[in-house]
């Protein structure tokens, strides 16, 4: 009888210990899967209105040229104003000779981690550049793209 009681105690101990370990393991796996899914969430896509009759043909041409030369269409936002200013300087935009009604457009954008040195730059009408910047800013807000957040560019 004592042997049977000890055996029952051992079996119950093993059963509860195993259940507790499995429960912890399953909880960790679910948490890891959730983190994995969060990291793998798709990046939203901004599609610029670059079709026939576009109001920003020069900006569209600059983006198309940059992408054709191999610049990426998947970008990662940066929000630090000093880093954005550095990207703008490194792109060459600040050294470009300005003319009235025009300013420098760069792709990849200065507000992206991929921007900066080597970006495709072009002098474009200020109103086109402002339109592009407005669309990009609204896109960032709508999709809650924060620092480091990814997004795709379609032209």
Short mmCIF file of N, CA and C in Angstrom, two decimals:
data_model
loop_
_atom_site.label_atom_id
_atom_site.label_comp_id
_atom_site.label_asym_id
_atom_site.label_seq_id
_atom_site.Cartn_x
_atom_site.Cartn_y
_atom_site.Cartn_z
N UNK A 1 0.82 -1.18 0.00
CA UNK A 1 0.00 0.00 0.00
C UNK A 1 0.87 1.25 0.00
N UNK A 2 1.97 1.26 0.82
CA UNK A 2 2.87 2.41 0.86
C UNK A 2 3.55 2.60 -0.49
N UNK A 3 3.91 1.52 -1.13
CA UNK A 3 4.56 1.60 -2.43
C UNK A 3 3.60 2.21 -3.45
N UNK A 4 2.36 1.78 -3.39
CA UNK A 4 1.35 2.30 -4.31
C UNK A 4 1.14 3.79 -4.08
N UNK A 5 1.10 4.22 -2.83
CA UNK A 5 0.94 5.63 -2.49
C UNK A 5 2.11 6.46 -3.02
N UNK A 6 3.33 5.95 -2.84
CA UNK A 6 4.52 6.65 -3.36
C UNK A 6 4.47 6.72 -4.89
N UNK A 7 4.04 5.66 -5.51
CA UNK A 7 3.95 5.62 -6.97
C UNK A 7 2.93 6.64 -7.47
N UNK A 8 1.78 6.72 -6.81
CA UNK A 8 0.75 7.68 -7.18
C UNK A 8 1.29 9.10 -7.01
N UNK A 9 1.99 9.36 -5.92
CA UNK A 9 2.57 10.69 -5.68
C UNK A 9 3.57 11.06 -6.77
N UNK A 10 4.40 10.13 -7.16
CA UNK A 10 5.40 10.37 -8.21
C UNK A 10 4.71 10.66 -9.53
N UNK A 11 3.71 9.87 -9.86
CA UNK A 11 2.98 10.06 -11.12
C UNK A 11 2.31 11.43 -11.14
N UNK A 12 1.66 11.81 -10.04
CA UNK A 12 1.02 13.12 -9.97
C UNK A 12 2.04 14.25 -10.07
N UNK A 13 3.17 14.11 -9.39
CA UNK A 13 4.23 15.12 -9.43
C UNK A 13 4.73 15.31 -10.87
N UNK A 14 5.01 14.22 -11.55
CA UNK A 14 5.50 14.27 -12.94
C UNK A 14 4.44 14.90 -13.84
N UNK A 15 3.19 14.53 -13.65
CA UNK A 15 2.11 15.05 -14.49
C UNK A 15 1.98 16.57 -14.33
N UNK A 16 1.95 17.06 -13.09
CA UNK A 16 1.81 18.50 -12.85
C UNK A 16 3.04 19.27 -13.29
N UNK A 17 4.23 18.73 -13.07
CA UNK A 17 5.46 19.40 -13.48
C UNK A 17 5.52 19.50 -15.00
N UNK A 18 5.20 18.42 -15.67
CA UNK A 18 5.23 18.39 -17.13
C UNK A 18 4.20 19.37 -17.69
N UNK A 19 3.01 19.40 -17.12
CA UNK A 19 1.97 20.31 -17.58
C UNK A 19 2.42 21.75 -17.43
N UNK A 20 3.06 22.07 -16.32
CA UNK A 20 3.52 23.43 -16.07
C UNK A 20 4.62 23.81 -17.07
N UNK A 21 5.54 22.90 -17.31
CA UNK A 21 6.62 23.16 -18.27
C UNK A 21 6.05 23.34 -19.67
N UNK A 22 5.11 22.47 -20.06
CA UNK A 22 4.50 22.58 -21.38
C UNK A 22 3.73 23.89 -21.52
N UNK A 23 3.03 24.27 -20.47
CA UNK A 23 2.27 25.51 -20.50
C UNK A 23 3.20 26.71 -20.73
N UNK A 24 4.32 26.73 -20.00
CA UNK A 24 5.30 27.81 -20.17
C UNK A 24 5.89 27.79 -21.58
N UNK A 25 6.21 26.59 -22.07
CA UNK A 25 6.78 26.44 -23.40
C UNK A 25 5.80 26.94 -24.47
N UNK A 26 4.55 26.55 -24.36
CA UNK A 26 3.54 26.96 -25.34
C UNK A 26 3.34 28.46 -25.30
N UNK A 27 3.30 29.03 -24.09
CA UNK A 27 3.14 30.49 -23.97
C UNK A 27 4.32 31.21 -24.63
N UNK A 28 5.54 30.71 -24.42
CA UNK A 28 6.72 31.32 -25.05
C UNK A 28 6.65 31.21 -26.57
N UNK A 29 6.21 30.05 -27.06
CA UNK A 29 6.11 29.85 -28.50
C UNK A 29 5.09 30.79 -29.12
N UNK A 30 3.94 30.96 -28.46
CA UNK A 30 2.93 31.87 -28.97
C UNK A 30 3.48 33.29 -29.00
N UNK A 31 4.15 33.70 -27.93
CA UNK A 31 4.72 35.04 -27.88
C UNK A 31 5.76 35.22 -28.98
N UNK A 32 6.61 34.22 -29.20
CA UNK A 32 7.62 34.31 -30.26
C UNK A 32 6.97 34.38 -31.63
N UNK A 33 5.91 33.60 -31.84
CA UNK A 33 5.21 33.64 -33.12
C UNK A 33 4.59 35.01 -33.35
N UNK A 34 4.01 35.61 -32.29
CA UNK A 34 3.44 36.93 -32.42
C UNK A 34 4.51 37.95 -32.78
N UNK A 35 5.67 37.86 -32.15
CA UNK A 35 6.76 38.78 -32.48
C UNK A 35 7.21 38.56 -33.92
N UNK A 36 7.29 37.30 -34.34
CA UNK A 36 7.70 36.98 -35.70
C UNK A 36 6.70 37.57 -36.69
N UNK A 37 5.41 37.40 -36.41
CA UNK A 37 4.39 37.93 -37.31
C UNK A 37 4.44 39.45 -37.34
N UNK A 38 4.69 40.07 -36.21
CA UNK A 38 4.77 41.51 -36.15
C UNK A 38 5.93 42.01 -37.01
N UNK A 39 7.07 41.34 -36.94
CA UNK A 39 8.23 41.75 -37.73
C UNK A 39 7.99 41.52 -39.22
N UNK A 40 7.16 40.52 -39.54
CA UNK A 40 6.93 40.18 -40.93
C UNK A 40 5.70 40.86 -41.51
N UNK A 41 5.10 41.78 -40.77
CA UNK A 41 3.93 42.49 -41.27
C UNK A 41 4.31 43.20 -42.57
N UNK A 42 3.42 43.19 -43.56
CA UNK A 42 3.76 43.80 -44.84
C UNK A 42 3.95 45.31 -44.72
N UNK A 43 4.82 45.82 -45.55
CA UNK A 43 5.06 47.25 -45.59
C UNK A 43 4.00 47.88 -46.50
N UNK A 44 3.36 48.96 -46.08
CA UNK A 44 2.38 49.61 -46.95
C UNK A 44 3.06 50.22 -48.17
N UNK A 45 2.28 50.45 -49.20
CA UNK A 45 2.81 51.00 -50.45
C UNK A 45 2.20 52.36 -50.74
N UNK A 46 3.04 53.32 -51.03
CA UNK A 46 2.57 54.62 -51.51
C UNK A 46 2.70 54.61 -53.03
N UNK A 47 1.60 54.92 -53.69
CA UNK A 47 1.59 54.99 -55.15
C UNK A 47 1.44 56.46 -55.54
N UNK A 48 2.47 56.99 -56.13
CA UNK A 48 2.42 58.39 -56.55
C UNK A 48 1.63 58.51 -57.85
N UNK A 49 0.86 59.59 -58.01
CA UNK A 49 0.04 59.77 -59.22
C UNK A 49 0.91 60.22 -60.39
N UNK A 50 1.55 59.26 -61.03
CA UNK A 50 2.51 59.58 -62.09
C UNK A 50 2.04 59.17 -63.47
N UNK A 51 0.76 58.96 -63.61
CA UNK A 51 0.23 58.58 -64.92
C UNK A 51 0.10 59.78 -65.84
N UNK A 52 -0.56 59.55 -66.95
CA UNK A 52 -0.78 60.62 -67.95
C UNK A 52 -1.49 61.79 -67.28
N UNK A 53 -1.02 62.98 -67.55
CA UNK A 53 -1.64 64.18 -67.01
C UNK A 53 -1.28 64.47 -65.56
N UNK A 54 -0.22 63.86 -65.04
CA UNK A 54 0.18 64.08 -63.65
C UNK A 54 0.50 65.55 -63.39
N UNK A 55 0.27 65.97 -62.15
CA UNK A 55 0.59 67.35 -61.77
C UNK A 55 2.03 67.46 -61.30
N UNK A 56 2.77 66.36 -61.32
CA UNK A 56 4.18 66.40 -60.89
C UNK A 56 5.06 65.55 -61.80
N UNK A 57 5.11 65.90 -63.09
CA UNK A 57 5.88 65.09 -64.05
C UNK A 57 7.38 65.07 -63.78
N UNK A 58 7.95 66.17 -63.33
CA UNK A 58 9.40 66.22 -63.09
C UNK A 58 9.79 65.37 -61.89
N UNK A 59 9.00 65.44 -60.83
CA UNK A 59 9.25 64.62 -59.65
C UNK A 59 9.11 63.14 -60.01
N UNK A 60 8.07 62.81 -60.76
CA UNK A 60 7.86 61.42 -61.18
C UNK A 60 9.03 60.91 -62.02
N UNK A 61 9.50 61.78 -62.94
CA UNK A 61 10.64 61.38 -63.78
C UNK A 61 11.88 61.14 -62.93
N UNK A 62 12.11 61.95 -61.91
CA UNK A 62 13.27 61.77 -61.05
C UNK A 62 13.18 60.44 -60.30
N UNK A 63 11.99 60.12 -59.77
CA UNK A 63 11.83 58.84 -59.07
C UNK A 63 12.03 57.67 -60.03
N UNK A 64 11.45 57.76 -61.22
CA UNK A 64 11.60 56.68 -62.22
C UNK A 64 13.07 56.48 -62.60
N UNK A 65 13.78 57.58 -62.81
CA UNK A 65 15.20 57.51 -63.17
C UNK A 65 15.99 56.83 -62.06
N UNK A 66 15.74 57.24 -60.82
CA UNK A 66 16.47 56.67 -59.67
C UNK A 66 16.21 55.17 -59.56
N UNK A 67 14.96 54.77 -59.70
CA UNK A 67 14.60 53.35 -59.57
C UNK A 67 15.22 52.56 -60.72
N UNK A 68 15.19 53.14 -61.93
CA UNK A 68 15.80 52.47 -63.09
C UNK A 68 17.30 52.27 -62.91
N UNK A 69 17.93 53.17 -62.16
CA UNK A 69 19.37 53.06 -61.89
C UNK A 69 19.67 52.12 -60.73
N UNK A 70 18.64 51.54 -60.15
CA UNK A 70 18.86 50.55 -59.10
C UNK A 70 18.58 50.99 -57.68
N UNK A 71 18.10 52.21 -57.50
CA UNK A 71 17.74 52.63 -56.14
C UNK A 71 16.53 51.83 -55.67
N UNK A 72 16.44 51.55 -54.38
CA UNK A 72 15.38 50.67 -53.88
C UNK A 72 13.99 51.31 -53.90
N UNK A 73 12.99 50.45 -53.98
CA UNK A 73 11.61 50.90 -53.86
C UNK A 73 11.08 50.61 -52.45
N UNK A 74 11.80 49.81 -51.67
CA UNK A 74 11.45 49.62 -50.26
C UNK A 74 12.33 50.54 -49.44
N UNK A 75 11.69 51.46 -48.73
CA UNK A 75 12.42 52.45 -47.94
C UNK A 75 12.04 52.31 -46.47
N UNK A 76 12.85 52.93 -45.62
CA UNK A 76 12.63 52.91 -44.17
C UNK A 76 12.70 54.34 -43.66
N UNK A 77 11.63 54.77 -43.03
CA UNK A 77 11.52 56.16 -42.60
C UNK A 77 12.50 56.50 -41.48
N UNK A 78 13.01 57.71 -41.53
CA UNK A 78 13.73 58.27 -40.38
C UNK A 78 12.97 59.53 -39.98
N UNK A 79 12.94 59.80 -38.68
CA UNK A 79 12.19 60.95 -38.18
C UNK A 79 13.08 62.01 -37.54
N UNK A 80 14.33 61.69 -37.31
CA UNK A 80 15.24 62.63 -36.68
C UNK A 80 15.58 63.75 -37.67
N UNK A 81 15.25 64.99 -37.30
CA UNK A 81 15.44 66.12 -38.23
C UNK A 81 16.91 66.33 -38.58
N UNK A 82 17.81 66.04 -37.67
CA UNK A 82 19.25 66.19 -37.97
C UNK A 82 19.69 65.14 -38.99
N UNK A 83 19.20 63.91 -38.86
CA UNK A 83 19.55 62.86 -39.82
C UNK A 83 18.96 63.16 -41.20
N UNK A 84 17.76 63.72 -41.23
CA UNK A 84 17.14 64.09 -42.50
C UNK A 84 17.94 65.21 -43.16
N UNK A 85 18.33 66.22 -42.37
CA UNK A 85 19.14 67.32 -42.92
C UNK A 85 20.48 66.81 -43.44
N UNK A 86 21.08 65.86 -42.73
CA UNK A 86 22.35 65.26 -43.18
C UNK A 86 22.14 64.53 -44.51
N UNK A 87 21.06 63.76 -44.61
CA UNK A 87 20.77 63.08 -45.88
C UNK A 87 20.62 64.08 -47.01
N UNK A 88 19.94 65.19 -46.72
CA UNK A 88 19.73 66.20 -47.75
C UNK A 88 21.07 66.80 -48.19
N UNK A 89 21.95 67.08 -47.20
CA UNK A 89 23.29 67.61 -47.54
C UNK A 89 24.09 66.57 -48.32
N UNK A 90 24.08 65.32 -47.82
CA UNK A 90 24.87 64.26 -48.46
C UNK A 90 24.39 63.94 -49.87
N UNK A 91 23.13 64.19 -50.15
CA UNK A 91 22.59 63.91 -51.49
C UNK A 91 23.12 64.91 -52.52
N UNK A 92 23.52 66.07 -52.03
CA UNK A 92 23.99 67.13 -52.94
C UNK A 92 22.95 68.21 -53.16
N UNK A 93 21.77 68.02 -52.60
CA UNK A 93 20.70 69.01 -52.81
C UNK A 93 21.06 70.39 -52.28
N UNK A 94 21.74 70.46 -51.17
CA UNK A 94 22.05 71.78 -50.60
C UNK A 94 23.10 72.53 -51.43
N UNK A 95 23.84 71.82 -52.28
CA UNK A 95 24.85 72.46 -53.14
C UNK A 95 24.31 72.78 -54.53
N UNK A 96 23.11 72.31 -54.82
CA UNK A 96 22.53 72.54 -56.14
C UNK A 96 22.11 74.01 -56.26
N UNK A 97 22.44 74.60 -57.38
CA UNK A 97 22.10 76.01 -57.62
C UNK A 97 20.58 76.13 -57.78
N UNK A 98 20.00 76.94 -56.92
CA UNK A 98 18.55 77.13 -56.95
C UNK A 98 18.18 78.23 -57.93
N UNK A 99 17.02 78.07 -58.55
CA UNK A 99 16.47 79.10 -59.42
C UNK A 99 15.07 79.43 -58.89
N UNK A 100 14.59 80.62 -59.15
CA UNK A 100 13.26 81.00 -58.63
C UNK A 100 12.18 80.00 -59.07
N UNK A 101 11.38 79.58 -58.10
CA UNK A 101 10.27 78.66 -58.39
C UNK A 101 10.67 77.21 -58.48
N UNK A 102 11.93 76.90 -58.24
CA UNK A 102 12.40 75.51 -58.33
C UNK A 102 13.15 75.14 -57.05
N UNK A 103 13.18 73.87 -56.75
CA UNK A 103 14.04 73.38 -55.68
C UNK A 103 14.44 71.94 -55.97
N UNK A 104 15.28 71.41 -55.12
CA UNK A 104 15.88 70.10 -55.36
C UNK A 104 14.99 68.96 -54.88
N UNK A 105 14.83 67.99 -55.74
CA UNK A 105 14.12 66.76 -55.39
C UNK A 105 15.15 65.64 -55.33
N UNK A 106 15.01 64.76 -54.34
CA UNK A 106 15.93 63.63 -54.25
C UNK A 106 15.17 62.33 -54.05
N UNK A 107 15.71 61.28 -54.64
CA UNK A 107 15.20 59.93 -54.43
C UNK A 107 16.39 59.00 -54.34
N UNK A 108 16.43 58.13 -53.32
CA UNK A 108 15.49 57.97 -52.22
C UNK A 108 15.36 59.25 -51.40
N UNK A 109 14.21 59.40 -50.76
CA UNK A 109 13.88 60.60 -50.00
C UNK A 109 14.87 60.83 -48.86
N UNK A 110 15.07 62.10 -48.54
CA UNK A 110 15.95 62.45 -47.41
C UNK A 110 15.37 61.91 -46.10
N UNK A 111 14.06 61.72 -46.06
CA UNK A 111 13.41 61.20 -44.84
C UNK A 111 13.42 59.68 -44.78
N UNK A 112 14.29 59.06 -45.58
CA UNK A 112 14.42 57.60 -45.54
C UNK A 112 15.86 57.22 -45.22
N UNK A 113 16.01 56.07 -44.59
CA UNK A 113 17.35 55.56 -44.24
C UNK A 113 18.20 55.36 -45.49
N UNK A 114 17.54 55.10 -46.62
CA UNK A 114 18.26 54.86 -47.87
C UNK A 114 18.66 56.15 -48.59
N UNK A 115 18.16 57.29 -48.12
CA UNK A 115 18.49 58.57 -48.73
C UNK A 115 19.91 58.99 -48.41
N UNK A 116 20.30 60.15 -48.95
CA UNK A 116 21.64 60.67 -48.67
C UNK A 116 22.56 60.53 -49.87
N UNK A 117 23.83 60.24 -49.59
CA UNK A 117 24.84 60.15 -50.65
C UNK A 117 24.41 59.16 -51.72
N UNK A 118 24.56 59.57 -52.96
CA UNK A 118 24.22 58.70 -54.08
C UNK A 118 22.79 58.82 -54.55
N UNK A 119 21.97 59.59 -53.85
CA UNK A 119 20.57 59.77 -54.27
C UNK A 119 20.52 60.46 -55.63
N UNK A 120 19.50 60.18 -56.37
CA UNK A 120 19.26 60.85 -57.65
C UNK A 120 18.65 62.21 -57.33
N UNK A 121 19.27 63.29 -57.81
CA UNK A 121 18.75 64.63 -57.52
C UNK A 121 18.44 65.36 -58.82
N UNK A 122 17.44 66.25 -58.72
CA UNK A 122 17.02 66.99 -59.90
C UNK A 122 16.33 68.27 -59.45
N UNK A 123 16.56 69.35 -60.16
CA UNK A 123 15.88 70.61 -59.91
C UNK A 123 14.48 70.49 -60.51
N UNK A 124 13.46 70.70 -59.67
CA UNK A 124 12.06 70.54 -60.12
C UNK A 124 11.26 71.75 -59.65
N UNK A 125 10.10 71.99 -60.27
CA UNK A 125 9.24 73.08 -59.80
C UNK A 125 8.86 72.87 -58.33
N UNK A 126 8.94 73.93 -57.55
CA UNK A 126 8.66 73.86 -56.11
C UNK A 126 7.28 73.28 -55.83
N UNK A 127 6.27 73.64 -56.65
CA UNK A 127 4.92 73.14 -56.39
C UNK A 127 4.85 71.62 -56.53
N UNK A 128 5.64 71.05 -57.46
CA UNK A 128 5.66 69.60 -57.61
C UNK A 128 6.30 68.94 -56.38
N UNK A 129 7.40 69.52 -55.93
CA UNK A 129 8.10 68.96 -54.78
C UNK A 129 7.23 69.06 -53.53
N UNK A 130 6.50 70.16 -53.39
CA UNK A 130 5.59 70.33 -52.26
C UNK A 130 4.46 69.30 -52.31
N UNK A 131 3.94 69.05 -53.50
CA UNK A 131 2.87 68.05 -53.68
C UNK A 131 3.38 66.68 -53.25
N UNK A 132 4.56 66.31 -53.71
CA UNK A 132 5.15 65.02 -53.35
C UNK A 132 5.35 64.92 -51.83
N UNK A 133 5.90 65.97 -51.23
CA UNK A 133 6.12 65.98 -49.79
C UNK A 133 4.83 65.88 -49.01
N UNK A 134 3.78 66.55 -49.48
CA UNK A 134 2.47 66.47 -48.83
C UNK A 134 1.88 65.08 -48.89
N UNK A 135 1.99 64.46 -50.06
CA UNK A 135 1.49 63.08 -50.21
C UNK A 135 2.25 62.12 -49.30
N UNK A 136 3.57 62.28 -49.25
CA UNK A 136 4.40 61.40 -48.42
C UNK A 136 4.09 61.59 -46.94
N UNK A 137 3.96 62.84 -46.50
CA UNK A 137 3.63 63.11 -45.10
C UNK A 137 2.27 62.54 -44.71
N UNK A 138 1.29 62.70 -45.57
CA UNK A 138 -0.05 62.16 -45.29
C UNK A 138 -0.01 60.63 -45.24
N UNK A 139 0.78 60.03 -46.12
CA UNK A 139 0.95 58.57 -46.13
C UNK A 139 1.58 58.09 -44.82
N UNK A 140 2.62 58.77 -44.36
CA UNK A 140 3.26 58.41 -43.09
C UNK A 140 2.24 58.44 -41.95
N UNK A 141 1.42 59.50 -41.93
CA UNK A 141 0.43 59.63 -40.84
C UNK A 141 -0.66 58.56 -40.95
N UNK A 142 -1.19 58.38 -42.14
CA UNK A 142 -2.29 57.42 -42.33
C UNK A 142 -1.88 56.02 -41.92
N UNK A 143 -0.67 55.63 -42.27
CA UNK A 143 -0.21 54.26 -42.00
C UNK A 143 0.62 54.15 -40.73
N UNK A 144 0.69 55.28 -39.99
CA UNK A 144 1.43 55.31 -38.72
C UNK A 144 2.85 54.77 -38.87
N UNK A 145 3.53 55.26 -39.90
CA UNK A 145 4.90 54.82 -40.16
C UNK A 145 5.83 55.69 -39.32
N UNK A 146 6.42 55.09 -38.31
CA UNK A 146 7.32 55.80 -37.43
C UNK A 146 8.76 55.56 -37.83
N UNK A 147 9.66 55.98 -36.97
CA UNK A 147 11.08 55.84 -37.23
C UNK A 147 11.44 54.37 -37.46
N UNK A 148 12.09 54.09 -38.57
CA UNK A 148 12.49 52.73 -38.91
C UNK A 148 11.42 51.93 -39.64
N UNK A 149 10.20 52.46 -39.72
CA UNK A 149 9.13 51.75 -40.39
C UNK A 149 9.35 51.65 -41.89
N UNK A 150 8.98 50.51 -42.44
CA UNK A 150 9.21 50.28 -43.88
C UNK A 150 7.98 50.67 -44.68
N UNK A 151 8.22 50.99 -45.93
CA UNK A 151 7.15 51.25 -46.89
C UNK A 151 7.72 51.06 -48.29
N UNK A 152 6.82 50.83 -49.22
CA UNK A 152 7.20 50.64 -50.62
C UNK A 152 6.77 51.85 -51.42
N UNK A 153 7.51 52.13 -52.47
CA UNK A 153 7.22 53.26 -53.36
C UNK A 153 6.86 52.70 -54.73
N UNK A 154 5.73 53.14 -55.24
CA UNK A 154 5.32 52.76 -56.60
C UNK A 154 5.10 54.06 -57.38
N UNK A 155 5.64 54.09 -58.59
CA UNK A 155 5.53 55.28 -59.43
C UNK A 155 4.70 54.97 -60.64
#
